[in-house]
One Martini backbone bead per residue (centre of mass of N, CA, C, O) as a GRO file, in nm:
protein
  155
    1MET     BB    1  14.054 -11.575  -0.085
    2ARG     BB    2  13.741 -11.595  -0.080
    3ILE     BB    3  13.691 -11.364   0.124
    4LYS     BB    4  13.820 -11.135  -0.040
    5LEU     BB    5  13.628 -11.157  -0.282
    6THR     BB    6  13.359 -11.099  -0.131
    7ILE     BB    7  13.444 -10.823  -0.023
    8LEU     BB    8  13.502 -10.690  -0.297
    9ILE     BB    9  13.218 -10.729  -0.417
   10SER     BB   10  13.064 -10.575  -0.197
   11VAL     BB   11  13.205 -10.301  -0.240
   12ILE     BB   12  13.131 -10.263  -0.537
   13ILE     BB   13  12.823 -10.274  -0.502
   14PHE     BB   14  12.801 -10.039  -0.309
   15PHE     BB   15  12.923  -9.817  -0.501
   16LEU     BB   16  12.718  -9.855  -0.732
   17ASN     BB   17  12.459  -9.783  -0.564
   18THR     BB   18  12.554  -9.493  -0.448
   19GLY     BB   19  12.638  -9.385  -0.761
   20CYS     BB   20  12.349  -9.342  -0.933
   21GLY     BB   21  12.203  -9.039  -0.885
   22PHE     BB   22  12.009  -9.034  -0.666
   23LYS     BB   23  11.739  -8.805  -0.575
   24VAL     BB   24  11.582  -8.655  -0.330
   25VAL     BB   25  11.275  -8.521  -0.293
   26ASN     BB   26  11.178  -8.205  -0.195
   27GLN     BB   27  10.864  -8.115  -0.093
   28SER     BB   28  10.898  -7.809  -0.024
   29GLU     BB   29  10.952  -7.731  -0.332
   30LEU     BB   30  10.654  -7.828  -0.443
   31ILE     BB   31  10.508  -7.614  -0.284
   32ASN     BB   32  10.224  -7.398  -0.426
   33PHE     BB   33  10.063  -7.365  -0.145
   34LYS     BB   34   9.792  -7.241   0.071
   35ILE     BB   35   9.628  -7.298   0.363
   36GLU     BB   36   9.347  -7.125   0.467
   37ASN     BB   37   9.127  -7.365   0.525
   38ILE     BB   38   8.988  -7.599   0.778
   39LEU     BB   39   8.730  -7.840   0.738
   40THR     BB   40   8.567  -8.057   0.972
   41SER     BB   41   8.423  -8.391   0.986
   42GLY     BB   42   8.365  -8.601   1.258
   43ASP     BB   43   8.612  -8.718   1.417
   44ASN     BB   44   8.782  -8.540   1.656
   45ARG     BB   45   9.061  -8.676   1.687
   46ILE     BB   46   9.129  -8.693   1.386
   47SER     BB   47   9.095  -8.394   1.320
   48TYR     BB   48   9.317  -8.289   1.508
   49ILE     BB   49   9.556  -8.438   1.381
   50ILE     BB   50   9.525  -8.333   1.090
   51LYS     BB   51   9.537  -8.031   1.146
   52ASN     BB   52   9.824  -8.036   1.278
   53LYS     BB   53   9.964  -8.151   1.019
   54LEU     BB   54   9.855  -7.899   0.827
   55LEU     BB   55   9.949  -7.628   0.965
   56PRO     BB   56  10.228  -7.556   0.819
   57TYR     BB   57  10.063  -7.484   0.539
   58ASN     BB   58   9.963  -7.194   0.636
   59LYS     BB   59  10.279  -7.064   0.619
   60SER     BB   60  10.322  -7.072   0.340
   61ASP     BB   61  10.439  -6.934   0.005
   62GLY     BB   62  10.202  -6.972  -0.171
   63THR     BB   63   9.987  -6.893  -0.441
   64ASN     BB   64   9.774  -7.089  -0.361
   65LEU     BB   65   9.453  -7.090  -0.230
   66ILE     BB   66   9.325  -7.323   0.014
   67THR     BB   67   9.025  -7.507   0.074
   68LEU     BB   68   8.929  -7.742   0.323
   69GLU     BB   69   8.720  -8.042   0.314
   70ILE     BB   70   8.676  -8.286   0.578
   71ASP     BB   71   8.545  -8.618   0.573
   72LEU     BB   72   8.511  -8.835   0.849
   73SER     BB   73   8.558  -9.197   0.902
   74LYS     BB   74   8.496  -9.465   1.144
   75ASN     BB   75   8.578  -9.818   1.151
   76LYS     BB   76   8.490 -10.125   1.322
   77PHE     BB   77   8.645 -10.453   1.326
   78ILE     BB   78   8.650 -10.789   1.341
   79LYS     BB   79   8.928 -10.998   1.273
   80GLU     BB   80   8.975 -11.181   1.543
   81LYS     BB   81   8.932 -11.510   1.688
   82ASN     BB   82   8.916 -11.742   1.915
   83ILE     BB   83   8.807 -12.039   2.044
   84ASN     BB   84   8.634 -11.867   2.275
   85ASN     BB   85   8.516 -11.611   2.118
   86GLU     BB   86   8.746 -11.401   2.137
   87THR     BB   87   8.876 -11.104   2.088
   88THR     BB   88   9.209 -11.022   1.934
   89LYS     BB   89   9.126 -10.841   1.676
   90ILE     BB   90   9.118 -10.504   1.547
   91GLU     BB   91   8.975 -10.311   1.286
   92ILE     BB   92   9.063 -10.000   1.128
   93SER     BB   93   8.877  -9.752   0.939
   94ILE     BB   94   8.983  -9.463   0.750
   95ASN     BB   95   8.791  -9.203   0.600
   96ALA     BB   96   8.856  -8.953   0.338
   97PHE     BB   97   8.682  -8.662   0.224
   98VAL     BB   98   8.816  -8.437  -0.015
   99GLN     BB   99   8.773  -8.085  -0.049
  100TYR     BB  100   8.881  -7.840  -0.288
  101ARG     BB  101   8.965  -7.481  -0.306
  102SER     BB  102   9.047  -7.276  -0.581
  103ASP     BB  103   9.078  -7.227  -0.895
  104GLU     BB  104   9.012  -7.524  -0.852
  105ASN     BB  105   8.803  -7.791  -0.818
  106GLY     BB  106   8.806  -8.077  -0.582
  107GLU     BB  107   8.831  -8.443  -0.529
  108PHE     BB  108   8.903  -8.697  -0.270
  109ARG     BB  109   9.015  -9.022  -0.156
  110ILE     BB  110   9.101  -9.167   0.169
  111SER     BB  111   9.235  -9.488   0.284
  112LYS     BB  112   9.279  -9.654   0.605
  113ARG     BB  113   9.435  -9.947   0.758
  114GLY     BB  114   9.415 -10.128   1.080
  115ALA     BB  115   9.559 -10.322   1.352
  116TYR     BB  116   9.480 -10.447   1.684
  117ASN     BB  117   9.537 -10.564   1.997
  118VAL     BB  118   9.390 -10.742   2.248
  119ALA     BB  119   9.418 -10.704   2.573
  120ASP     BB  120   9.386 -10.781   2.904
  121LYS     BB  121   9.379 -10.480   2.933
  122TYR     BB  122   9.184 -10.212   2.867
  123THR     BB  123   9.397  -9.983   2.863
  124GLN     BB  124   9.580 -10.119   2.653
  125THR     BB  125   9.371 -10.126   2.429
  126LEU     BB  126   9.334  -9.819   2.412
  127ASN     BB  127   9.629  -9.756   2.344
  128ASN     BB  128   9.636  -9.916   2.081
  129GLU     BB  129   9.413  -9.753   1.941
  130LYS     BB  130   9.544  -9.470   1.959
  131LYS     BB  131   9.801  -9.536   1.800
  132LEU     BB  132   9.660  -9.618   1.539
  133ILE     BB  133   9.503  -9.357   1.488
  134ARG     BB  134   9.747  -9.173   1.472
  135SER     BB  135   9.891  -9.315   1.238
  136LEU     BB  136   9.660  -9.299   1.027
  137SER     BB  137   9.622  -8.989   1.039
  138GLU     BB  138   9.909  -8.912   0.948
  139ASN     BB  139   9.891  -9.059   0.675
  140ILE     BB  140   9.655  -8.897   0.564
  141ALA     BB  141   9.790  -8.619   0.572
  142GLU     BB  142  10.020  -8.692   0.379
  143LYS     BB  143   9.834  -8.769   0.140
  144ILE     BB  144   9.703  -8.495   0.108
  145ILE     BB  145   9.958  -8.342   0.034
  146GLU     BB  146  10.040  -8.512  -0.210
  147GLU     BB  147   9.778  -8.461  -0.370
  148LEU     BB  148   9.800  -8.150  -0.379
  149ILE     BB  149  10.066  -8.138  -0.527
  150GLN     BB  150   9.970  -8.282  -0.784
  151ARG     BB  151   9.717  -8.098  -0.850
  152THR     BB  152   9.876  -7.813  -0.847
  153ASP     BB  153  10.104  -7.888  -1.057
  154ASP     BB  154   9.920  -7.922  -1.318
  155THR     BB  155   9.823  -7.604  -1.335
   0.00000   0.00000   0.00000
């Protein structure tokens, strides 16, 4: 009897949560701009990743033409060391200073941090670093788009 009651309560809670009317916002409907030009300075690998992530917005049908200037910087810090004073974790911070020009000019900063483990083999450590840089760069590109959507939607 007790098992049936808990299953019934679980099913009721499930249906109440799924029928709440929440609707996911499709970001492609919110985009009312077209990126005309992207100028980057700083780390080449990060610039390449961000440009490729922003490239689909060159072909959008937006009314506002936007020119982006992105200044990127990457910093590495030692996050953890073990008892033998060997580095075990390294933290990477990527900062992006974005200036945009359209009908109105504006600027904003985006910063992302992450850490990776230092492996026994140097090549594995490099792979860990590359994966982290790719992930952080893609997150920065997504944040740039979100920020541009908010700033162009207000006008």
